[in-house]
Short mmCIF file of C-alpha atoms in Angstrom, two decimals:
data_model
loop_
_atom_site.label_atom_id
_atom_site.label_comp_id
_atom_site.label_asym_id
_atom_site.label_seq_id
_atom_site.Cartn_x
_atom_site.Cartn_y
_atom_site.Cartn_z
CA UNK A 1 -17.56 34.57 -2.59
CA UNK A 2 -16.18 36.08 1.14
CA UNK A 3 -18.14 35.32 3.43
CA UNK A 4 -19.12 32.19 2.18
CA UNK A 5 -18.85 28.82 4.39
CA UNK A 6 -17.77 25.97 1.59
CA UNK A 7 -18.21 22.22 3.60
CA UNK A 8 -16.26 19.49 2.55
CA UNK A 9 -15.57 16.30 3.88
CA UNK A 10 -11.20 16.88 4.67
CA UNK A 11 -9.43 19.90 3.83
CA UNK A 12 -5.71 19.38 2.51
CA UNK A 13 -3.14 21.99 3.72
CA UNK A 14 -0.18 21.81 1.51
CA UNK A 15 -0.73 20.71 -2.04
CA UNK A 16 3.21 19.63 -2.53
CA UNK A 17 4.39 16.25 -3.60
CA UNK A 18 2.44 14.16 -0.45
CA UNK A 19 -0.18 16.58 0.20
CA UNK A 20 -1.24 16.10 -3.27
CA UNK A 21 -1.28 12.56 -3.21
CA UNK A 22 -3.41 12.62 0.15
CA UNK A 23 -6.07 14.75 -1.58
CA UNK A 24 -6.12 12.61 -5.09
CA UNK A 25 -6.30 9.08 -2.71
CA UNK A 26 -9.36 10.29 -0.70
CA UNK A 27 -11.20 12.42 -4.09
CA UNK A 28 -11.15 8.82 -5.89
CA UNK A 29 -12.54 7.42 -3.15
CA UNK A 30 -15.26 9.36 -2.90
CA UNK A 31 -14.41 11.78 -0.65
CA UNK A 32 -15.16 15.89 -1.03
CA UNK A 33 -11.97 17.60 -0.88
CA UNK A 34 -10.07 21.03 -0.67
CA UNK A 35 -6.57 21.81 -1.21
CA UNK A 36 -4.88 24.74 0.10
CA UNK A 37 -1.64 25.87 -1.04
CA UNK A 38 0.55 29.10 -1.34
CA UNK A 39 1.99 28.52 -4.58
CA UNK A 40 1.39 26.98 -7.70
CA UNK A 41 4.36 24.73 -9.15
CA UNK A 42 5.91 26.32 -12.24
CA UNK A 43 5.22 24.91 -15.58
CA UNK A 44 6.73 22.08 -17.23
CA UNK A 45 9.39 23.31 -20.02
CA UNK A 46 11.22 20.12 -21.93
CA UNK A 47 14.20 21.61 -22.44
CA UNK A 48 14.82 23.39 -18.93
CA UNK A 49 17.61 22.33 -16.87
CA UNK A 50 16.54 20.17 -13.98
CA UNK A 51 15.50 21.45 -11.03
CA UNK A 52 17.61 21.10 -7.65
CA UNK A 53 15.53 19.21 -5.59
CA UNK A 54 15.21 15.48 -6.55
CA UNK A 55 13.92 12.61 -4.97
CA UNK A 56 14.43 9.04 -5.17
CA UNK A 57 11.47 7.48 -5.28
CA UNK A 58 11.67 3.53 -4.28
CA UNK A 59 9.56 0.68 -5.69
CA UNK A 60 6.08 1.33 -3.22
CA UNK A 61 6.52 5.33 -3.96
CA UNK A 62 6.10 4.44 -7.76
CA UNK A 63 3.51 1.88 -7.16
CA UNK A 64 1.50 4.37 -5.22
CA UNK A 65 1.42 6.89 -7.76
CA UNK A 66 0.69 4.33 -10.55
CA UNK A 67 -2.92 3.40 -8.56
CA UNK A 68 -3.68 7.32 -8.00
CA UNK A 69 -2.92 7.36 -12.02
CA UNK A 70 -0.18 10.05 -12.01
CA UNK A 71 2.43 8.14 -12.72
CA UNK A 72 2.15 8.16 -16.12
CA UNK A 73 2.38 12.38 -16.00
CA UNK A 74 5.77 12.00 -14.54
CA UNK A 75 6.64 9.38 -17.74
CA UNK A 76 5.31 12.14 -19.79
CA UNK A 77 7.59 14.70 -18.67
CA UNK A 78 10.55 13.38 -17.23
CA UNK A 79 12.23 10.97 -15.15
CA UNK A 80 15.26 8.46 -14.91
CA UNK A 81 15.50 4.94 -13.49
CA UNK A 82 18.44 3.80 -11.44
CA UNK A 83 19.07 0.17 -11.11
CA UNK A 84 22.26 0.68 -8.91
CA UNK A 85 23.23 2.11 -5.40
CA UNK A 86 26.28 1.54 -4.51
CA UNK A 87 27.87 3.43 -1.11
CA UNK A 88 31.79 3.37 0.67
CA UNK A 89 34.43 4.92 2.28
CA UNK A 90 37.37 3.23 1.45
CA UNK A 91 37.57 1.68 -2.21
CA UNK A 92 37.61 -1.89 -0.81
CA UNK A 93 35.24 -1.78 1.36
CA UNK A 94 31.72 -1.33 -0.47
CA UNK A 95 28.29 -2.14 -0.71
CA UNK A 96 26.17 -2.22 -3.61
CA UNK A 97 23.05 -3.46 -4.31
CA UNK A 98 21.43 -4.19 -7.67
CA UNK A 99 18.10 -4.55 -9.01
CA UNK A 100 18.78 -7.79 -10.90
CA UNK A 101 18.79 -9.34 -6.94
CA UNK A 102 15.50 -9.00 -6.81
CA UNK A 103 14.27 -9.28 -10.27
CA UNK A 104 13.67 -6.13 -10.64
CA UNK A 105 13.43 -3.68 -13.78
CA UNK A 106 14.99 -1.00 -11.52
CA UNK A 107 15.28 -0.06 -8.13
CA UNK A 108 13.01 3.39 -8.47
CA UNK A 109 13.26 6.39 -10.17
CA UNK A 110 14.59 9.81 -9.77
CA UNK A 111 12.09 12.34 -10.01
CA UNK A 112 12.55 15.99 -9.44
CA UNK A 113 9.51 17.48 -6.75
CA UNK A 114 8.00 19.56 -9.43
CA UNK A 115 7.63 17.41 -11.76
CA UNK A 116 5.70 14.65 -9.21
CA UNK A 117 4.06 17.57 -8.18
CA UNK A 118 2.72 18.96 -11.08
CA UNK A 119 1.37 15.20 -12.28
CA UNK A 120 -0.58 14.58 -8.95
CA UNK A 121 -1.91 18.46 -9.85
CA UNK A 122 -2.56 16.93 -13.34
CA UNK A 123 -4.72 14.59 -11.70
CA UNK A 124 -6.26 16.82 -9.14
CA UNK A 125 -7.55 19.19 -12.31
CA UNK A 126 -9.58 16.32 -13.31
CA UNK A 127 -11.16 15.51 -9.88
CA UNK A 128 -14.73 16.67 -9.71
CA UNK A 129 -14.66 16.61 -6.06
CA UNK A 130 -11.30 18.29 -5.67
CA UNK A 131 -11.25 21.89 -5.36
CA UNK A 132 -7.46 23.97 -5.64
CA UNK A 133 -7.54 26.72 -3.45
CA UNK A 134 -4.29 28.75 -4.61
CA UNK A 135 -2.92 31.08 -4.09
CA UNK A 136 -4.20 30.72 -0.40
CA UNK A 137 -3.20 32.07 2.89
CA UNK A 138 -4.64 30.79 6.12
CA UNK A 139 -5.92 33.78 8.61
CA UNK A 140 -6.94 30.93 11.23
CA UNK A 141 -7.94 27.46 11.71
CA UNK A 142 -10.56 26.74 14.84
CA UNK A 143 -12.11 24.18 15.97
CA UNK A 144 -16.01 24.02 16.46
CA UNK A 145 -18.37 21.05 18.30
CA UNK A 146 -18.60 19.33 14.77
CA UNK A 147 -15.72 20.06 12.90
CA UNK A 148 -12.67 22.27 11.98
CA UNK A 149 -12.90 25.52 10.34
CA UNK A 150 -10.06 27.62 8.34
CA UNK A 151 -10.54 31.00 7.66
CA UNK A 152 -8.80 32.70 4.63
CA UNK A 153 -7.36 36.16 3.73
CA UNK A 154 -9.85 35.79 0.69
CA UNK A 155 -12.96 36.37 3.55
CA UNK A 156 -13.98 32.98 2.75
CA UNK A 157 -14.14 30.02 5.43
CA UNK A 158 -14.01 26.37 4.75
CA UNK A 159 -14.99 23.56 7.05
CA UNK A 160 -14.45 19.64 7.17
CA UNK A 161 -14.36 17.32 10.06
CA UNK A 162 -10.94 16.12 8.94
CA UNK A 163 -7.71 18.57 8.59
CA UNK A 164 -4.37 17.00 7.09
CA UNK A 165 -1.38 18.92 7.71
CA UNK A 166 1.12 18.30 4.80
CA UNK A 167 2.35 21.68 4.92
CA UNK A 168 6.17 21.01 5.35
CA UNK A 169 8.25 20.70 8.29
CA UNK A 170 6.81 24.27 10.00
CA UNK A 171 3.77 22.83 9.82
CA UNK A 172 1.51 25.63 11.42
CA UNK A 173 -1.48 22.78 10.95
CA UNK A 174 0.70 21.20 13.72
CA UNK A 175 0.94 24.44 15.79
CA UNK A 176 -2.99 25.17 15.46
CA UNK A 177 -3.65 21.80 16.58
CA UNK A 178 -1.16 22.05 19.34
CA UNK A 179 1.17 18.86 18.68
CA UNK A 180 4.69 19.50 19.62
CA UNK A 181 7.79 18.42 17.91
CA UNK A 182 10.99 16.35 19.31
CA UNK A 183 14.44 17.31 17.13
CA UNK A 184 17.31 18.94 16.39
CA UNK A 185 20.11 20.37 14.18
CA UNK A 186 22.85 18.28 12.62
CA UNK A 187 25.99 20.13 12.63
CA UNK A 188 26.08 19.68 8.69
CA UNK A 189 24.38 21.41 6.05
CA UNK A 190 24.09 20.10 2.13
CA UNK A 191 24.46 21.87 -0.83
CA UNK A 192 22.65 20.55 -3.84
CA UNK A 193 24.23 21.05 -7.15
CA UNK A 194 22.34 20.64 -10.48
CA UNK A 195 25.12 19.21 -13.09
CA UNK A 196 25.50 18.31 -16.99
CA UNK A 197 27.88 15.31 -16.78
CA UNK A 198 28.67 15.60 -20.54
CA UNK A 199 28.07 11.52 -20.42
CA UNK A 200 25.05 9.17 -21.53
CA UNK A 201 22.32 8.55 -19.15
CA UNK A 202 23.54 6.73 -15.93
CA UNK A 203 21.47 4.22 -13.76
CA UNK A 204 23.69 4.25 -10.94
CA UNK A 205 23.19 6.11 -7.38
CA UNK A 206 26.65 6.19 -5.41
CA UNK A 207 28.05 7.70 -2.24
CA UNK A 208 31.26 8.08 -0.83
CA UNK A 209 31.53 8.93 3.04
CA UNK A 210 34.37 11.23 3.32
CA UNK A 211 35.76 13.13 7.11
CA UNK A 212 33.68 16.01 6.32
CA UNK A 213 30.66 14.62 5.29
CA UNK A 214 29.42 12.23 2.25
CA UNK A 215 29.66 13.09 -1.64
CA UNK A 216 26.68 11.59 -3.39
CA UNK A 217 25.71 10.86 -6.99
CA UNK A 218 22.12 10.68 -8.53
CA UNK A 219 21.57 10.12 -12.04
CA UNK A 220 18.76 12.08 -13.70
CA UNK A 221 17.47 12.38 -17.28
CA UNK A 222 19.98 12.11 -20.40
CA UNK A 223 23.38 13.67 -19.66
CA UNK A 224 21.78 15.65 -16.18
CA UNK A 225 22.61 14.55 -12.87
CA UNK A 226 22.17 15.97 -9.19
CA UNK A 227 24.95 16.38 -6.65
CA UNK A 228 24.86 16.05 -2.90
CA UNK A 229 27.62 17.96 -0.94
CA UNK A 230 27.86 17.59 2.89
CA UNK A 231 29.69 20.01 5.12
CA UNK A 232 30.43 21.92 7.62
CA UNK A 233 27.72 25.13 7.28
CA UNK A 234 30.63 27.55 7.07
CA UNK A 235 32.01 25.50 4.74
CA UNK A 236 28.49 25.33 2.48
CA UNK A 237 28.39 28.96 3.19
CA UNK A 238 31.20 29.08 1.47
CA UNK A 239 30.71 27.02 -1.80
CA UNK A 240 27.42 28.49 -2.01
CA UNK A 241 29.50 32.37 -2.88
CA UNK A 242 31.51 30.70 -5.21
CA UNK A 243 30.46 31.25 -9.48
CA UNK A 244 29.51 28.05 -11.32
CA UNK A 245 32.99 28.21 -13.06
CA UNK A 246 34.85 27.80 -9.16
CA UNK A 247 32.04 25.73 -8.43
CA UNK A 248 33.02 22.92 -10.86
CA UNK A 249 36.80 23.33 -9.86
CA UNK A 250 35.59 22.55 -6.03
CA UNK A 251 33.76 19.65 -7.31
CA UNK A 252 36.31 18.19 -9.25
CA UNK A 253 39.34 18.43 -6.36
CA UNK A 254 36.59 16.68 -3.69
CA UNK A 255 34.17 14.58 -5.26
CA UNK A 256 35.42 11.19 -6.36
CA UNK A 257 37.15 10.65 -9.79
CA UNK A 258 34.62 8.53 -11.37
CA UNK A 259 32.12 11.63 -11.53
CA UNK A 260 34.53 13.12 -14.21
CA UNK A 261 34.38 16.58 -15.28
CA UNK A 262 30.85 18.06 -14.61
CA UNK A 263 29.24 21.41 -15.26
CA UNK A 264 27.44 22.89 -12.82
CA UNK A 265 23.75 24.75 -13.97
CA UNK A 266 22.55 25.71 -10.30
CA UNK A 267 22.76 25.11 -6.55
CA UNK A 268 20.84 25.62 -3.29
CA UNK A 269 21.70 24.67 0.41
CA UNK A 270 19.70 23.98 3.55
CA UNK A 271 20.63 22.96 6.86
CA UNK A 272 19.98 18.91 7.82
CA UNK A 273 17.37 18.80 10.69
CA UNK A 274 15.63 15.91 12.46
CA UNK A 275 11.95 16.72 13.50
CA UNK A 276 9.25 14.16 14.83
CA UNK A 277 5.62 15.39 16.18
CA UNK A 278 4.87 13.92 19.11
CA UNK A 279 2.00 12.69 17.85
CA UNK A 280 0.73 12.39 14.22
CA UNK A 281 -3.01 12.74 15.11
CA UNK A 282 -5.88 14.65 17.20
CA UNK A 283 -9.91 14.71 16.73
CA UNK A 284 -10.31 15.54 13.24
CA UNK A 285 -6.53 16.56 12.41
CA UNK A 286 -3.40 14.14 10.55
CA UNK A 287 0.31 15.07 9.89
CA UNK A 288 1.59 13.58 6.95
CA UNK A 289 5.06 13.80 5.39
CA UNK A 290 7.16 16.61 6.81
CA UNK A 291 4.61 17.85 8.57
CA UNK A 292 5.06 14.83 10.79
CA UNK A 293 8.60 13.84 10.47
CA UNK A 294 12.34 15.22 9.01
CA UNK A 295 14.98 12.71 8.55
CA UNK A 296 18.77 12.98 7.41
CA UNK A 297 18.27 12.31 3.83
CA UNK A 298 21.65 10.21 4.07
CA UNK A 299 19.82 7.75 2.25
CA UNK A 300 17.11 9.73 0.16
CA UNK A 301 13.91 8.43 2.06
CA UNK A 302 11.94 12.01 2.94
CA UNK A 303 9.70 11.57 0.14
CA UNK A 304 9.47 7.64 0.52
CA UNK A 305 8.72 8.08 3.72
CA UNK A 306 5.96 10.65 3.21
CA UNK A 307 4.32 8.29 0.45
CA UNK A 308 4.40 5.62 2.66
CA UNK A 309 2.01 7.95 5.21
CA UNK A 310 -0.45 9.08 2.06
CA UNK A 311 -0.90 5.23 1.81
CA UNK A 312 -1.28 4.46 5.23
CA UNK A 313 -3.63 7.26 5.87
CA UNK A 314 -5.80 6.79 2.79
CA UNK A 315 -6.85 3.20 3.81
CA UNK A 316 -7.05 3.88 7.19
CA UNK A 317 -9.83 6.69 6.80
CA UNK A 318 -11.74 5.10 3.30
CA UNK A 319 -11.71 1.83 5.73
CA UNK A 320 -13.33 2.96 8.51
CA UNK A 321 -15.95 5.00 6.35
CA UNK A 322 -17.30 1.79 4.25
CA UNK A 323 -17.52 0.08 7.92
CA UNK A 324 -19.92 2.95 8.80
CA UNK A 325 -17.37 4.02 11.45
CA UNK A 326 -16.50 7.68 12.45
CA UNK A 327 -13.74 8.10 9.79
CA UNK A 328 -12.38 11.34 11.48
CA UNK A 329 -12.48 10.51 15.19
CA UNK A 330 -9.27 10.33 16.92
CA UNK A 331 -9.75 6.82 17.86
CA UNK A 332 -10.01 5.79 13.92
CA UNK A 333 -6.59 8.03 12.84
CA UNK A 334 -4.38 6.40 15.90
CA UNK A 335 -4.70 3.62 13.74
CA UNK A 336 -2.90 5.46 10.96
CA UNK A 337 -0.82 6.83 13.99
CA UNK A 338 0.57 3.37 15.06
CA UNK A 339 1.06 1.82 11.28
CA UNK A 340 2.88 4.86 10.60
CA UNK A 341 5.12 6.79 13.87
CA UNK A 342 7.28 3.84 14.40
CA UNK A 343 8.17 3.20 10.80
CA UNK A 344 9.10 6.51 10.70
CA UNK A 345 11.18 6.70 13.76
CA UNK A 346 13.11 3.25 13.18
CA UNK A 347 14.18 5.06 9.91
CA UNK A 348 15.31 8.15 11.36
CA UNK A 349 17.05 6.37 14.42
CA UNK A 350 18.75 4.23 11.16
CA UNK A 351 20.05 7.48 9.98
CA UNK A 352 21.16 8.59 12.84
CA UNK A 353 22.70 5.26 13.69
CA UNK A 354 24.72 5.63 9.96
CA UNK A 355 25.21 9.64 10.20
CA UNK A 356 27.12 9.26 13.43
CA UNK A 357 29.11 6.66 12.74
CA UNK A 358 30.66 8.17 9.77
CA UNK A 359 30.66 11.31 11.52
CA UNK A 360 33.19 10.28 13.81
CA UNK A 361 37.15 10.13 12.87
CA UNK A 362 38.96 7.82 15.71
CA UNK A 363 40.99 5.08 13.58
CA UNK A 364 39.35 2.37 15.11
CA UNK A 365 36.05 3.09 14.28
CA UNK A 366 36.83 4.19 10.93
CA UNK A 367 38.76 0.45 10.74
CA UNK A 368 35.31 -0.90 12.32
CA UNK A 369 32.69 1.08 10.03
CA UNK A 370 34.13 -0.24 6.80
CA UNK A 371 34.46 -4.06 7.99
CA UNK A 372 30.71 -3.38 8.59
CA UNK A 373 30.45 -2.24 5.14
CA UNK A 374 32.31 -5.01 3.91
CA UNK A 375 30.25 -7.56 5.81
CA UNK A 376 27.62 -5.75 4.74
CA UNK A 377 28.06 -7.04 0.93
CA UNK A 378 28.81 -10.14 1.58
CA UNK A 379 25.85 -10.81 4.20
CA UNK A 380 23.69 -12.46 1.35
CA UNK A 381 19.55 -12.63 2.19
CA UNK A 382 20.51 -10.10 4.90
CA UNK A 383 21.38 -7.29 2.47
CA UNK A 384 18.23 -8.30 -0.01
CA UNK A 385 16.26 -7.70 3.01
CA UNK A 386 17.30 -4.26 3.75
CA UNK A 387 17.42 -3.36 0.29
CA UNK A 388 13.39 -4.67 -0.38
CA UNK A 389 12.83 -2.59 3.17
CA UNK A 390 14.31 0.14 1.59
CA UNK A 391 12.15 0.34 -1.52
CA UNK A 392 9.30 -0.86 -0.40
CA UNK A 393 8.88 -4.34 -1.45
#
């Protein structure tokens, strides 16, 4: 087949958790579509340990995988509800928020990325006009009078008039198309610890804000949970050359008492960065999910986030091609561009906003910061508000 110039109507870089999504939204909405991607998720095995990277998804992140039809892969494999969130610094002075106040079932579910991954590719398998390009490498992406064309190290090029970049925060979709990036590095890194809490399945989320950084909780499937451990980098650095054994031990003199005793099963760190393109859109190119924007995931919504742009971007283009308009003109994506960019940026500034606050160790603000968190739970339809804005209600 090199050589060969394969046309389709939008080319998908990235076939992770949002990418995926992207290219099963427009493929069952008629749309021809290719998915590039490096790397094929691993296969499902019941009885693995879970992996390390989890996500939270909230109410609209399930509900937009239950109309693409993949939710029901990630019932079939695994998954675990949480009902609870509950966050503090001092033990008198917490918030937590509940399902039952909104009538809920459950607040969402956490979900670890290969597993939502490997239902949307579930999904994608049975999409006639899907095609999985993968293992694929990109030798360059150009653009031509009528549309974009990307050039493999296979010999083969594909074209489309519409190119979404959902290939991660070093998006080189974003760097072909020229779109720069605002950001920087937190002076924190997390380390993300896969555990066995030795307990029955838990339906409660929890963090505790500590002077070096906050200690959170998420419940997984049966007696598995996920922990998140912020630091200084020398001190992740650190953890991270430690055995599981002196792992545990570190866990159990830091993290809060309630955890009890855990076993640790694996770990993996990264550094916290805040990215934002300057722009989200150009003729015939969209960012989506990382690609687009990084947030602190203080509060777990990356993914949420990035669902809430597959959404967005979905109706904005199947829209504008039933009104007969030019669905991959710039003028048609700025609409996704101006549902979507300041969302996304009130959510990071949030973060921010939280991060640095709890960052900071002068008595008075620590005094002031958990009054605010005590107003906070008592503040009534205010605090059902941010909770529905937080899951998507």
């Amino acid at each position: 087949m090199n050589g060969i110039n394969q046309r389709y109507d939008a080319i998908v870089v990235g076939g992770g958790m949002v990418g995926a999504a992207v290219a099963l939204g427009l493929a069952r909405n008629g749309f021809q579509v290719a998915v590039l991607e490096q790397a094929a998720p691993a296969a499902f095995m019941a009885d693995s340990a879970p992996d390390i990277r989890v996500s939270a998804l909230g109410y609209a992140s399930v509900s937009l995988l239950k109309s693409l039809g993949a939710w029901s892969g990630v019932e079939q494999m695994r998954c675990a509800p949480y009902r609870r969130l509950e966050t503090w610094e001092w033990d008198d002075a917490r918030v937590a928020f509940s399902a039952a106040d909104l009538h809920l079932p459950e607040l969402g579910f956490m979900v670890e990325n290969r597993v939502l991954q490997l239902a949307l590719w579930q999904c994608l398998a049975e999409q006639q006009r899907c095609d999985i390009r993968c293992p694929a490498q990109i030798r360059s992406m150009v653009r031509t009078p009528a549309c974009w064309q990307i050039a493999l190290d296979s010999g083969e090029t594909l074209s489309a008039p519409l190119v979404l970049g959902a290939d991660g925060a070093n998006s080189r979709v974003r760097q072909w198309a020229g779109i720069g990036i605002n950001g920087w590095q937190y002076r924190q890194s997390c380390l993300l610890i896969a555990v066995d809490t030795q307990q029955p399945q838990q339906d409660c989320t929890w963090q505790q804000f500590t002077p070096q950084g906050p200690r959170a909780f998420l419940p997984l499937f049966g007696s598995w949970g996920a922990l998140a451990w912020y630091d200084s980098p020398r001190r992740i650095r650190q953890l991270q050359s430690l055995s599981l054994p002196q792992l545990d031990k570190a866990i159990a003199e830091t993290f809060p008492t309630r955890l009890g005793h855990v076993k640790s099963v694996a770990a993996g760190a990264f550094p916290l960065v805040r990215r934002h393109a300057q722009r989200y859109v150009a003729e015939g190119i969209a960012l989506v999910g990382d690609a687009a924007h990084t947030i602190n995931p203080l509060a777990g919504q990356g993914v949420n986030l990035g669902y809430r742009d597959a959404d967005a971007l979905i109706d904005v283009v199947t829209g504008a091609r039933e009104a007969g308009e030019c669905w991959y003109s710039e003028a048609v994506l700025l609409r996704y561009q101006r549902r979507r960019k300041t969302d996304n940026l009130l959510m990071q500034n949030g973060m921010d906003l939280f991060y640095n606050a709890f960052s900071n160790r002068l008595p008075p603000l620590t005094f002031a910061r958990n009054m605010a968190l005590l107003t906070a739970e008592r503040a009534g339809h205010l605090k059902t508000l941010a909770l529905k804005y937080a899951i998507g209600v």
